[in-house]
Tab-separated table of N, CA and C and ligand atoms in Angstrom:
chain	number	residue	atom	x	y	z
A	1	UNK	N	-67.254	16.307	58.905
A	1	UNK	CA	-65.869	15.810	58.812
A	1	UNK	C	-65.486	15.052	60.090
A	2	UNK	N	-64.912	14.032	60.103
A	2	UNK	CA	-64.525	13.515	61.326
A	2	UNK	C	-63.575	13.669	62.105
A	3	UNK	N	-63.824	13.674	63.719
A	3	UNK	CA	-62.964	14.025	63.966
A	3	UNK	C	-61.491	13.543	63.833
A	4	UNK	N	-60.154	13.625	63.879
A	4	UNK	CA	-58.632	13.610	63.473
A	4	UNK	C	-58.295	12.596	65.275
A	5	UNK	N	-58.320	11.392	64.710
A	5	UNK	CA	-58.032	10.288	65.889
A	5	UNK	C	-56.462	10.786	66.398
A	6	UNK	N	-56.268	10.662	67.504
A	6	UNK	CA	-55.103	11.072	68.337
A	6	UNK	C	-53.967	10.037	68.296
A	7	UNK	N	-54.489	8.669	68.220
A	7	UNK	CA	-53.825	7.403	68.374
A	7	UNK	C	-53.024	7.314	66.974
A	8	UNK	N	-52.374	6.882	66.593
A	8	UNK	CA	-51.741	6.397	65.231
A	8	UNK	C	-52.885	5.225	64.433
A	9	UNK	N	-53.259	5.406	63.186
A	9	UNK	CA	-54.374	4.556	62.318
A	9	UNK	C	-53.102	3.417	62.515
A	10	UNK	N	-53.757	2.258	62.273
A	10	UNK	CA	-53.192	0.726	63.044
A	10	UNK	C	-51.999	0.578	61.700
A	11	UNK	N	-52.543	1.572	60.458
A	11	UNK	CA	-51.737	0.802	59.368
A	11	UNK	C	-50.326	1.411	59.502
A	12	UNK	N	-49.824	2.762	60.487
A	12	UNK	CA	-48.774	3.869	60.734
A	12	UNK	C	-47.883	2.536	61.714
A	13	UNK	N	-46.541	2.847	61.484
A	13	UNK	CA	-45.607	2.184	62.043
A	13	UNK	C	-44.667	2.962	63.162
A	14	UNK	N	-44.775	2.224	64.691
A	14	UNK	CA	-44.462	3.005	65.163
A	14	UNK	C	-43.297	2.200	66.385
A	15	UNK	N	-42.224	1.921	65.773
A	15	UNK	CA	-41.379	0.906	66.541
A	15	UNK	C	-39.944	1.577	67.459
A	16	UNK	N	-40.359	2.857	67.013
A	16	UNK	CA	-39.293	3.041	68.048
A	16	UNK	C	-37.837	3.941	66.979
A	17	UNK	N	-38.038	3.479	65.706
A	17	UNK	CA	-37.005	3.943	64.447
A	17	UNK	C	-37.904	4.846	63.812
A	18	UNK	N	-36.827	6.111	63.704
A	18	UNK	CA	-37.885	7.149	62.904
A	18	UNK	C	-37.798	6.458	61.432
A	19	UNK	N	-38.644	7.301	60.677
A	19	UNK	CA	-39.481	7.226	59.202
A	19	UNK	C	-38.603	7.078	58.590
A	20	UNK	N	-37.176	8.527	58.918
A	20	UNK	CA	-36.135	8.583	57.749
A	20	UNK	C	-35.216	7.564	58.196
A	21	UNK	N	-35.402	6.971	59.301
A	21	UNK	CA	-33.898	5.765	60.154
A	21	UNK	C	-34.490	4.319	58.566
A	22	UNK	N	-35.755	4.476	58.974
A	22	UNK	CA	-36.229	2.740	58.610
A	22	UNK	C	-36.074	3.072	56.914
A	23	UNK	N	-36.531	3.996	56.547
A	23	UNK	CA	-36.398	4.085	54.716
A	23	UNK	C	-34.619	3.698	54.095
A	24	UNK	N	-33.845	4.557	55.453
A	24	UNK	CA	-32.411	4.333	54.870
A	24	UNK	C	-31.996	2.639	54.639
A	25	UNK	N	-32.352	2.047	56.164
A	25	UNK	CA	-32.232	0.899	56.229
A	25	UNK	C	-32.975	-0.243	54.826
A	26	UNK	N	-34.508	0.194	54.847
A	26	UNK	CA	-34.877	-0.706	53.727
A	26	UNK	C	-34.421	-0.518	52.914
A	27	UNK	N	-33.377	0.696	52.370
A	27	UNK	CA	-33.129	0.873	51.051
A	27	UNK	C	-31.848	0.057	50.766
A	28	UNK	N	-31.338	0.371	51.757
A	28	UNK	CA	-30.017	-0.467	52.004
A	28	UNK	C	-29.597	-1.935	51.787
A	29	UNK	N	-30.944	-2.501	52.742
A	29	UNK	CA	-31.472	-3.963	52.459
A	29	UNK	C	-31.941	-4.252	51.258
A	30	UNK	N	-31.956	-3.117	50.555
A	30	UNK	CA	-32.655	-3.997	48.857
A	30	UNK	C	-31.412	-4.042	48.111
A	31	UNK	N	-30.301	-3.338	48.209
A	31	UNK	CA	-29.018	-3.724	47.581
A	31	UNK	C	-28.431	-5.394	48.757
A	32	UNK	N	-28.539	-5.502	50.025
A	32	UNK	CA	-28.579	-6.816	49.977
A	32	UNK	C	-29.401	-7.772	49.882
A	33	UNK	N	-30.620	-7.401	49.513
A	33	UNK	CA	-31.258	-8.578	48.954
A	33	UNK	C	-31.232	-8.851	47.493
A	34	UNK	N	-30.708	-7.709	46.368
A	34	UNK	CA	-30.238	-7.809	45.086
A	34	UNK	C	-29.458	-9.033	45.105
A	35	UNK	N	-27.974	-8.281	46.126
A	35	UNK	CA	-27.011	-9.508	45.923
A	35	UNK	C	-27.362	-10.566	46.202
A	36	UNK	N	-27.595	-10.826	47.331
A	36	UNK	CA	-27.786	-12.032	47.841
A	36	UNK	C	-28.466	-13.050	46.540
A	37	UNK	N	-29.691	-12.335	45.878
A	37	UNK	CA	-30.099	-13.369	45.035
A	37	UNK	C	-29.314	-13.371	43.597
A	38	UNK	N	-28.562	-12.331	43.517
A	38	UNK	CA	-28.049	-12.978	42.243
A	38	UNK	C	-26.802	-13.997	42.413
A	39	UNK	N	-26.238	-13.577	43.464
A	39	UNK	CA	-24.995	-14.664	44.045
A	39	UNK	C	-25.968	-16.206	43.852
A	40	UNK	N	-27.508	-16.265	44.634
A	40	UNK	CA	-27.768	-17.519	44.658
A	40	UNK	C	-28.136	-17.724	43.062
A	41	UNK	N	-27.865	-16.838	42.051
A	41	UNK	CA	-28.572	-17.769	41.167
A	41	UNK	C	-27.465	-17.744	39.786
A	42	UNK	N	-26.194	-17.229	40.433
A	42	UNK	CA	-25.185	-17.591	40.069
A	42	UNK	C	-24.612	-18.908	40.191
A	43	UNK	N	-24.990	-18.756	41.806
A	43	UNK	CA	-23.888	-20.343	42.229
A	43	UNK	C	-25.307	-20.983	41.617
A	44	UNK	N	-26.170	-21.353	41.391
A	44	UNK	CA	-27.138	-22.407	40.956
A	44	UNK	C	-26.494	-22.513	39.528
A	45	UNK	N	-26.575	-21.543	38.889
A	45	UNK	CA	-25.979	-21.718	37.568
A	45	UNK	C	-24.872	-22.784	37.077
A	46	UNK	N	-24.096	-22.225	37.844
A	46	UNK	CA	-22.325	-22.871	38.197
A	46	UNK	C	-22.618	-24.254	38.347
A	47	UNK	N	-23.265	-25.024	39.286
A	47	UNK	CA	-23.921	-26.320	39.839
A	47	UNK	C	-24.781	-26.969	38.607
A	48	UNK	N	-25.267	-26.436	37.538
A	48	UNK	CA	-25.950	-26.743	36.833
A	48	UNK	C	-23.937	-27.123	35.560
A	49	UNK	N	-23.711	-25.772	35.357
A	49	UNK	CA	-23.176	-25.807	34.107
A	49	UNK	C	-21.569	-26.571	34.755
A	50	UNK	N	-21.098	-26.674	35.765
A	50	UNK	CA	-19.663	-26.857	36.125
A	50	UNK	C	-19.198	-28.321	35.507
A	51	UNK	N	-17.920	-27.991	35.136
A	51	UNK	CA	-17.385	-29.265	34.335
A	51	UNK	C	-15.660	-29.824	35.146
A	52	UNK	N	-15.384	-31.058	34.315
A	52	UNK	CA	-13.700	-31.103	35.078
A	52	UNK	C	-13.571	-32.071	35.912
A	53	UNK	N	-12.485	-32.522	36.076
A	53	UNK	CA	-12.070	-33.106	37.076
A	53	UNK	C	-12.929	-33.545	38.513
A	54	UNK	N	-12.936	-31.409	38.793
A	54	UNK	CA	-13.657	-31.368	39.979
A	54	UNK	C	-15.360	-31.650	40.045
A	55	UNK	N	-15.589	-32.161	39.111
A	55	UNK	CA	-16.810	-31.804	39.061
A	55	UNK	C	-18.043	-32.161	40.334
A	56	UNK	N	-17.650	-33.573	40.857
A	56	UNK	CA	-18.447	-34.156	41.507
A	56	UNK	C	-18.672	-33.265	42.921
A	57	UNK	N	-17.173	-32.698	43.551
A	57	UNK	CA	-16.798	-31.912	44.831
A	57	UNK	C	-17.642	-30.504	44.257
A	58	UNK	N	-17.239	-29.951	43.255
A	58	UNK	CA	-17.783	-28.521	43.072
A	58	UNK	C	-19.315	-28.592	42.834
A	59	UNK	N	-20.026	-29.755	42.281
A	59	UNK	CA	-21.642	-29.999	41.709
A	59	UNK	C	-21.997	-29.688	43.257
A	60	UNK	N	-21.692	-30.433	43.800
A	60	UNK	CA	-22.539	-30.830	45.818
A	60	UNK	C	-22.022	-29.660	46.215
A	61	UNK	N	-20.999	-28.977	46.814
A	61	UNK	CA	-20.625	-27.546	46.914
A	61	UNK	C	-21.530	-26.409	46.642
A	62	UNK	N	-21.407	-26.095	45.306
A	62	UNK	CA	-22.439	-25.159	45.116
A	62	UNK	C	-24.047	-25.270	45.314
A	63	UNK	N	-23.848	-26.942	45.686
A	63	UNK	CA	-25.788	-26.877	45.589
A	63	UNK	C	-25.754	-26.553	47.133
A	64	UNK	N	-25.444	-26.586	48.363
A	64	UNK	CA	-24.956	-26.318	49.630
A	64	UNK	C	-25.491	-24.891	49.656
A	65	UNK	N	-24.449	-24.083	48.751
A	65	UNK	CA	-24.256	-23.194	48.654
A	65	UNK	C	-25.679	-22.587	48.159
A	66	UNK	N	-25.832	-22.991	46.612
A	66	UNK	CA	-26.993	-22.046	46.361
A	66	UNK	C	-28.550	-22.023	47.670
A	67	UNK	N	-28.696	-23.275	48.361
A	67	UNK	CA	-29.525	-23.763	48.832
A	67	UNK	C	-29.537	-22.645	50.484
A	68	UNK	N	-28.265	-22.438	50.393
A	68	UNK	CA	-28.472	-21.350	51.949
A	68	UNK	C	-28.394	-20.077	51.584
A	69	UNK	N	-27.897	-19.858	50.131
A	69	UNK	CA	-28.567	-18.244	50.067
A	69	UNK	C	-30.054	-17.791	49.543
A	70	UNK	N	-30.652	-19.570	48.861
A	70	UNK	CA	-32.043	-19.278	48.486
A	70	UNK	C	-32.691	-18.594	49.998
A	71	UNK	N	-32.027	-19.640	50.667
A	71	UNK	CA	-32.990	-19.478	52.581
A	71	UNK	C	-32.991	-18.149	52.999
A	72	UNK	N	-31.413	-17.524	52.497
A	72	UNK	CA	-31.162	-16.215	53.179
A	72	UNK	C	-32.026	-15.331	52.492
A	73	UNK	N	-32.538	-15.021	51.234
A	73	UNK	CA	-33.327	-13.944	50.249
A	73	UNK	C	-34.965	-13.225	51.341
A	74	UNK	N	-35.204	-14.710	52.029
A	74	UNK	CA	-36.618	-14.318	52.819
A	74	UNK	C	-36.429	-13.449	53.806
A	75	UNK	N	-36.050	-13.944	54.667
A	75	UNK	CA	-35.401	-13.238	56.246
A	75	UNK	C	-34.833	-11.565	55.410
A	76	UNK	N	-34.733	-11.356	54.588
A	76	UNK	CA	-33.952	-9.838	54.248
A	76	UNK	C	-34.713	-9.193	53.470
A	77	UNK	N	-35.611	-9.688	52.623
A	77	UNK	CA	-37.081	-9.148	52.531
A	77	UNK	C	-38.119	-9.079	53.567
A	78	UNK	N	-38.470	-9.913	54.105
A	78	UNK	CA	-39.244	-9.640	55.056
A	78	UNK	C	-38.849	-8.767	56.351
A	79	UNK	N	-37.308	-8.376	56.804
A	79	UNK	CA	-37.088	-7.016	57.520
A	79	UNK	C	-37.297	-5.948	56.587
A	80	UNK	N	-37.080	-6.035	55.556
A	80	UNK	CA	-37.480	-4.810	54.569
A	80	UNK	C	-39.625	-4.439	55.110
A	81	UNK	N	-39.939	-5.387	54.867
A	81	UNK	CA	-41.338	-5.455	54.708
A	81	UNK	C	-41.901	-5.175	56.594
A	82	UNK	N	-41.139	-5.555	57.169
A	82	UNK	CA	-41.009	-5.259	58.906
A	82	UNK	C	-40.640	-3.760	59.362
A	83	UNK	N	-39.804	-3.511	58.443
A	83	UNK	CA	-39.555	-1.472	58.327
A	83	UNK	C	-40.097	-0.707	57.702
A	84	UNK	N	-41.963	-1.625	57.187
A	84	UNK	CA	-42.638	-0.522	56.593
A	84	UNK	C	-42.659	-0.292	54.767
A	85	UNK	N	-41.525	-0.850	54.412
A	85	UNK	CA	-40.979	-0.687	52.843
A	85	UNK	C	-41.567	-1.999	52.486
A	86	UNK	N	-41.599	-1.731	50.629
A	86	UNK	CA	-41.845	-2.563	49.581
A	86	UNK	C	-40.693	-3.353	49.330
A	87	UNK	N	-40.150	-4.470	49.311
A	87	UNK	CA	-39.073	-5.437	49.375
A	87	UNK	C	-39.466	-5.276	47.333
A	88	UNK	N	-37.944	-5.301	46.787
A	88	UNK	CA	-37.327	-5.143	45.424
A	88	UNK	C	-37.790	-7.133	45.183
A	89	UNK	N	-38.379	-7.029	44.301
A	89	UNK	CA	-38.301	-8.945	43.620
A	89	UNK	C	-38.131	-8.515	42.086
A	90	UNK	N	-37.829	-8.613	41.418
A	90	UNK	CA	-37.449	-8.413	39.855
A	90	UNK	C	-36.610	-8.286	39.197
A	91	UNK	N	-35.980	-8.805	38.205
A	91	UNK	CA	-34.680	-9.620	38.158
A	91	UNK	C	-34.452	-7.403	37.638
A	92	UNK	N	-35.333	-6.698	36.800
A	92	UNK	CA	-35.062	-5.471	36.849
A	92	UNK	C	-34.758	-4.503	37.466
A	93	UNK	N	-35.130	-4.658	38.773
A	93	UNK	CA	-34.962	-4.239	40.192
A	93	UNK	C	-33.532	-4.243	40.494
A	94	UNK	N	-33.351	-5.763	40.644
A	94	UNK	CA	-32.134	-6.069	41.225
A	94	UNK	C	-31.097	-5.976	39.980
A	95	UNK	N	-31.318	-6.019	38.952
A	95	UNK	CA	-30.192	-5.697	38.034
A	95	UNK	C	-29.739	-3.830	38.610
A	96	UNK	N	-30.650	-3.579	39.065
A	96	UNK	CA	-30.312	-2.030	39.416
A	96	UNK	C	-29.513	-2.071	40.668
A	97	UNK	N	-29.907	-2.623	41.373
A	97	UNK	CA	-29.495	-2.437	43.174
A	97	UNK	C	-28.685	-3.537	43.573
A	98	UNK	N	-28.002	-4.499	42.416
A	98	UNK	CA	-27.267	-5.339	42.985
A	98	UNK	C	-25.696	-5.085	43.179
A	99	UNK	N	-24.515	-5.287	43.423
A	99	UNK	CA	-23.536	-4.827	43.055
A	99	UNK	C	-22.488	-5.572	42.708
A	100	UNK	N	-23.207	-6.918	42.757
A	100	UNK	CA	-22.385	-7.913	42.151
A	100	UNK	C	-22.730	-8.450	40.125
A	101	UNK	N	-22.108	-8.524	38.962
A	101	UNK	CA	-22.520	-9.083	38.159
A	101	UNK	C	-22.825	-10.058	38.067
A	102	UNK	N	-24.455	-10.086	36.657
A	102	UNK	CA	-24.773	-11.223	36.619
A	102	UNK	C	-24.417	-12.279	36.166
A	103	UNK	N	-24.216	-13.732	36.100
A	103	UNK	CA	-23.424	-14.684	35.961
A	103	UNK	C	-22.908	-14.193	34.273
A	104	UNK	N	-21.929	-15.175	33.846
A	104	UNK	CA	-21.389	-15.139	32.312
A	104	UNK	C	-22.456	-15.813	31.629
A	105	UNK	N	-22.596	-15.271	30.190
A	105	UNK	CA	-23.391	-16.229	29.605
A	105	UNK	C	-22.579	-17.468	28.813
A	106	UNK	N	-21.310	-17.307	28.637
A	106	UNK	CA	-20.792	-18.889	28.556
A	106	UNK	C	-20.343	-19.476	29.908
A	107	UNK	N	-20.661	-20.384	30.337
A	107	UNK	CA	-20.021	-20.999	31.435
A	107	UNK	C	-18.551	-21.146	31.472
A	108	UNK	N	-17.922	-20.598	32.564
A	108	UNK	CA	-16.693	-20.393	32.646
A	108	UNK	C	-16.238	-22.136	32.857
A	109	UNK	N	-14.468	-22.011	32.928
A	109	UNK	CA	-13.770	-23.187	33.562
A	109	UNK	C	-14.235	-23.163	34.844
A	110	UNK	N	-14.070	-24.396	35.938
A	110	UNK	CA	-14.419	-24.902	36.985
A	110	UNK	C	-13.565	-23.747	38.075
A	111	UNK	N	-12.378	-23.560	38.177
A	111	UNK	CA	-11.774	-22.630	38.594
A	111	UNK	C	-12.440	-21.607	38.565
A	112	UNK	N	-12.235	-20.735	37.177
A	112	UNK	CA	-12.864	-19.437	37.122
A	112	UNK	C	-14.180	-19.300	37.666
A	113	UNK	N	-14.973	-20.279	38.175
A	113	UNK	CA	-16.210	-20.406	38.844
A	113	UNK	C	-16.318	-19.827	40.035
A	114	UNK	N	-15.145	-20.729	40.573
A	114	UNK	CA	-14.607	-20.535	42.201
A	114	UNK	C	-14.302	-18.806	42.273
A	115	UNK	N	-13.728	-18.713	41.583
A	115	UNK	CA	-12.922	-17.143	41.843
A	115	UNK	C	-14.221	-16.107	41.207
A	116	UNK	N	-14.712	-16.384	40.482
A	116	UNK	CA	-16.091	-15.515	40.484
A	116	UNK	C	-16.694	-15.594	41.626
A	117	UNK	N	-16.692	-16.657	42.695
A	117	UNK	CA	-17.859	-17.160	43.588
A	117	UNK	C	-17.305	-16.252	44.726
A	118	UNK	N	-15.952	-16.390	44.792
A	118	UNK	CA	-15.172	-15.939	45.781
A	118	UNK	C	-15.744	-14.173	46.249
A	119	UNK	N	-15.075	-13.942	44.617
A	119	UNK	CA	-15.594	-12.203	44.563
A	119	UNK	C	-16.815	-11.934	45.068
A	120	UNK	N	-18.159	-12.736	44.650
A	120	UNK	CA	-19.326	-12.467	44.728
A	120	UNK	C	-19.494	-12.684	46.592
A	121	UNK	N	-18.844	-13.458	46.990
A	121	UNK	CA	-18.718	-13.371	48.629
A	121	UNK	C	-18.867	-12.200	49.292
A	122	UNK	N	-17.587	-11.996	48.914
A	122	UNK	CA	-16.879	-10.923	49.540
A	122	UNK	C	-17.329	-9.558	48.972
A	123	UNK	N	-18.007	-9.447	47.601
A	123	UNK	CA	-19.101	-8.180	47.555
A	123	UNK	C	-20.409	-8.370	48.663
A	124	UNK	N	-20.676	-9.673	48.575
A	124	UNK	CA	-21.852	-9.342	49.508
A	124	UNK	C	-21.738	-8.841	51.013
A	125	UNK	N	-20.167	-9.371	51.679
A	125	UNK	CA	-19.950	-9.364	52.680
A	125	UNK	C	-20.029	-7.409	52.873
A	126	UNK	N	-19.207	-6.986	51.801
A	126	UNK	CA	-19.133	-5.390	52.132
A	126	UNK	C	-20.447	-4.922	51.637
A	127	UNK	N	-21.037	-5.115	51.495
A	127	UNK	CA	-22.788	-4.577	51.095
A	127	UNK	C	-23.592	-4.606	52.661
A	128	UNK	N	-23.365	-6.094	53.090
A	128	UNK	CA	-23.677	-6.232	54.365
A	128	UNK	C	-23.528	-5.656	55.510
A	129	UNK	N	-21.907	-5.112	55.435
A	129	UNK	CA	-21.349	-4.083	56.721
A	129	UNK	C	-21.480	-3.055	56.452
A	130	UNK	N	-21.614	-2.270	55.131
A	130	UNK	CA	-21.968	-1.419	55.092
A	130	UNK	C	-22.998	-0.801	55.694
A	131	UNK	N	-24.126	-1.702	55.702
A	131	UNK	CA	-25.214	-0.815	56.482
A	131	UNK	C	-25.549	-1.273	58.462
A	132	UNK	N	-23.908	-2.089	58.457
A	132	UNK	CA	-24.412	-1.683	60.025
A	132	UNK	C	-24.331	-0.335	61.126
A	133	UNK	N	-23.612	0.595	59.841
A	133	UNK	CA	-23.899	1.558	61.007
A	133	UNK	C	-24.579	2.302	61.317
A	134	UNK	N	-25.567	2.282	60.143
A	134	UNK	CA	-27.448	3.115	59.770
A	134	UNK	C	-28.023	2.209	61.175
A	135	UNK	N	-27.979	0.969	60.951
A	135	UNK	CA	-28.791	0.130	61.586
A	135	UNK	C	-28.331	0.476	63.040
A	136	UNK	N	-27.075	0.295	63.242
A	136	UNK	CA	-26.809	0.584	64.924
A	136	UNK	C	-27.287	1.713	65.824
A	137	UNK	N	-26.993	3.210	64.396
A	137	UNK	CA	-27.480	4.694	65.248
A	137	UNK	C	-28.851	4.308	64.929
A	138	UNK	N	-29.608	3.671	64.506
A	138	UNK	CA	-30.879	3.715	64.920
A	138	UNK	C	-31.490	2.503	65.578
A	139	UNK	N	-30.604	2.251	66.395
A	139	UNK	CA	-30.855	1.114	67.531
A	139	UNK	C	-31.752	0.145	66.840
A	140	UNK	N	-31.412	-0.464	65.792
A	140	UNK	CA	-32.275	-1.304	64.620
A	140	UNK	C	-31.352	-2.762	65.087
A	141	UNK	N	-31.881	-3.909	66.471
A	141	UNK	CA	-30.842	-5.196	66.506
A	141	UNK	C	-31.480	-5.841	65.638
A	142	UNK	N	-32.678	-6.007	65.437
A	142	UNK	CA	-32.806	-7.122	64.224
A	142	UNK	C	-32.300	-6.830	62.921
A	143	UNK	N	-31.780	-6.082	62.594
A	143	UNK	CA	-31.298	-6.000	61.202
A	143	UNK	C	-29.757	-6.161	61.615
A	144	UNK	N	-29.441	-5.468	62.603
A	144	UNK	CA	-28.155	-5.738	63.399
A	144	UNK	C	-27.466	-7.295	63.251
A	145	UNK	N	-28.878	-7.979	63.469
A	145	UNK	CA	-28.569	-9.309	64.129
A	145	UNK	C	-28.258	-10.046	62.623
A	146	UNK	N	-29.226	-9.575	61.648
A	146	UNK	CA	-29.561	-10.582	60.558
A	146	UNK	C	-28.021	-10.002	60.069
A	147	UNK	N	-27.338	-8.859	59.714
A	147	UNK	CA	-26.616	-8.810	59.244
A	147	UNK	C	-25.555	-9.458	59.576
A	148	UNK	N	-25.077	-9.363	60.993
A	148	UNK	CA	-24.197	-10.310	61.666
A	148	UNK	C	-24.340	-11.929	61.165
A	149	UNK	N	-25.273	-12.849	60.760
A	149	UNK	CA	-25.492	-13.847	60.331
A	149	UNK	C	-25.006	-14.107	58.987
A	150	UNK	N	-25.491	-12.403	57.740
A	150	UNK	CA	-24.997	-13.316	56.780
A	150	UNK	C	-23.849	-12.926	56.592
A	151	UNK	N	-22.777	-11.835	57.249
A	151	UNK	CA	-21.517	-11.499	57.342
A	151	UNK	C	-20.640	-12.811	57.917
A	152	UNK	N	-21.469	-13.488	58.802
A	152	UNK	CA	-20.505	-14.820	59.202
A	152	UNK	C	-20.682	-15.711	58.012
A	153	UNK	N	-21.635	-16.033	57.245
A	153	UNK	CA	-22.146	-16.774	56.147
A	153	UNK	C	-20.861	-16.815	54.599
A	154	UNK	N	-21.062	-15.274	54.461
A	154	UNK	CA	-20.497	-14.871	53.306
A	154	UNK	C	-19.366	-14.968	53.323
A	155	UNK	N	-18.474	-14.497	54.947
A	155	UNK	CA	-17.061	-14.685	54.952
A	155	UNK	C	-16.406	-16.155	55.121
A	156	UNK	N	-17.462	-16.913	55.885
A	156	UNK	CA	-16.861	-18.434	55.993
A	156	UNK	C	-16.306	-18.942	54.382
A	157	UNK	N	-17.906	-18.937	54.009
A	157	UNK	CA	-17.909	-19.356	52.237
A	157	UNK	C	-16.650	-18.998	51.406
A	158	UNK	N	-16.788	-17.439	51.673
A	158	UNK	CA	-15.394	-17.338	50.565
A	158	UNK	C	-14.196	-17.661	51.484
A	159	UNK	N	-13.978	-18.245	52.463
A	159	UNK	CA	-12.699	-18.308	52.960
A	159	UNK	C	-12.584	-20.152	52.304
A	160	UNK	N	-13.669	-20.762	51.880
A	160	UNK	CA	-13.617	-22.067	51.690
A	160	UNK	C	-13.383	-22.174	50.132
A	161	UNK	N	-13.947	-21.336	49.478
A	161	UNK	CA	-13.930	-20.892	48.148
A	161	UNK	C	-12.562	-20.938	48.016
A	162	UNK	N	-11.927	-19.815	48.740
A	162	UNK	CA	-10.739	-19.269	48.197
A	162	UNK	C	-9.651	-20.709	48.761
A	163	UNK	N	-9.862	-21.317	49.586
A	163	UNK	CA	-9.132	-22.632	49.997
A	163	UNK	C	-8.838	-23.440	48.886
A	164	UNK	N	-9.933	-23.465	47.729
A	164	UNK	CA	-9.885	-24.262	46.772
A	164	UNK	C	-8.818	-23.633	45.542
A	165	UNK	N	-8.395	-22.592	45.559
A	165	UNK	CA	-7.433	-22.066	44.418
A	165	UNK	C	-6.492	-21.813	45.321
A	166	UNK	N	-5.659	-22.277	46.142
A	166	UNK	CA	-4.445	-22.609	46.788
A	166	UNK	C	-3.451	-23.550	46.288
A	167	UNK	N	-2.707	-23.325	45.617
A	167	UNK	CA	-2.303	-24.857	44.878
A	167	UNK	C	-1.685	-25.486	45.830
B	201	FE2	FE1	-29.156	-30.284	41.072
C-alpha cells in the first residue's frame, strides 16, 4: 500500500477559503449565473421580437444590453469553476436556480418589455448582494470584486430602463 503523501494531491484546492466557505459561494453563484443568462436571453428575445414607434431606440438598446450580459455569464462561471465547483449550463438547471422568469411566450408591447427588463435588473441586482456577505466572511475579493461589477451593471441598466417609462 502506499505510503499517504503529506502534501495536498495537486487536484485538492487549497486557497485560503474553507471547503464549506467555497461550496456556499459556488452555490450561490449558480443562482447568479441562472439569472444573469436568462435576463440575457430575455433581452435578446425582446431585440428580436420588439415592435412600435420605439422600435429603432429599443432594437440597438437591448442588443447593448443582451451583448454585456452574454460577456457577464463567463467571468461567473468560471469563479464557480475557480472555487472548485461544477458551474450549472442547462436551460434545466437554470430553470431551477434562476429567480427571475422566463421570457413570455407572446411577445409583449414595447413598454411592457421595458418594465419586464426593469424587474429582471433589479432581481439580478438582489441575487448579486445577496451573496456578498458569504463572500466577505470568507475573505473571497474576487467574487467580492466580480459582484461589485455586475451590481454597478444591473443597477445602472435598470435606472436607464426605468428612465424610459417616465412620461
Ligand atoms: Fe440583431
Amino acid at each position: 500500500m502506499p505510503k499517504t503523501s503529506k502534501s495536498a494531491p495537486a487536484s485538492s484546492i487549497n486557497i485560503g477559503i474553507s471547503e464549506k466557505d467555497r461550496a456556499a459561494i459556488a452555490t450561490s453563484l449558480g443562482n447568479l449565473l441562472a439569472d444573469t443568462y436568462t435576463l440575457y436571453l430575455t433581452t435578446h428575445n425582446f431585440h428580436w421580437n420588439v415592435t412600435g414607434p420605439m422600435f429603432n431606440t429599443l432594437h440597438q438598446m437591448f442588443m447593448v444590453q443582451y451583448t454585456e450580459l452574454w460577456n457577464a455569464v463567463d467571468p461567473v462561471a468560471e469563479r464557480i469553476r475557480s472555487l472548485g465547483h461544477a458551474a450549472p449550463g442547462s436551460y434545466a438547471q437554470f430553470g431551477k436556480l434562476a429567480s427571475i422568469k422566463d421570457a413570455p411566450a407572446t411577445p409583449p408591447k414595447a413598454l411592457e418589455m421595458v418594465r419586464i427588463l426593469v424587474d429582471g435588473h433589479e432581481s439580478v441586482a438582489r441575487t448579486a448582494r445577496k451573496i456578498f456577505p458569504i463572500a466577505e466572511k470568507a475573505g473571497d475579493e474576487p467574487t467580492a470584486d466580480l459582484l461589485t461589477q455586475r451590481l454597478t451593471v444591473h443597477e445602472q441598466t435598470a435606472w436607464m430602463l426605468r428612465s424610459l417609462l417616465e412620461a
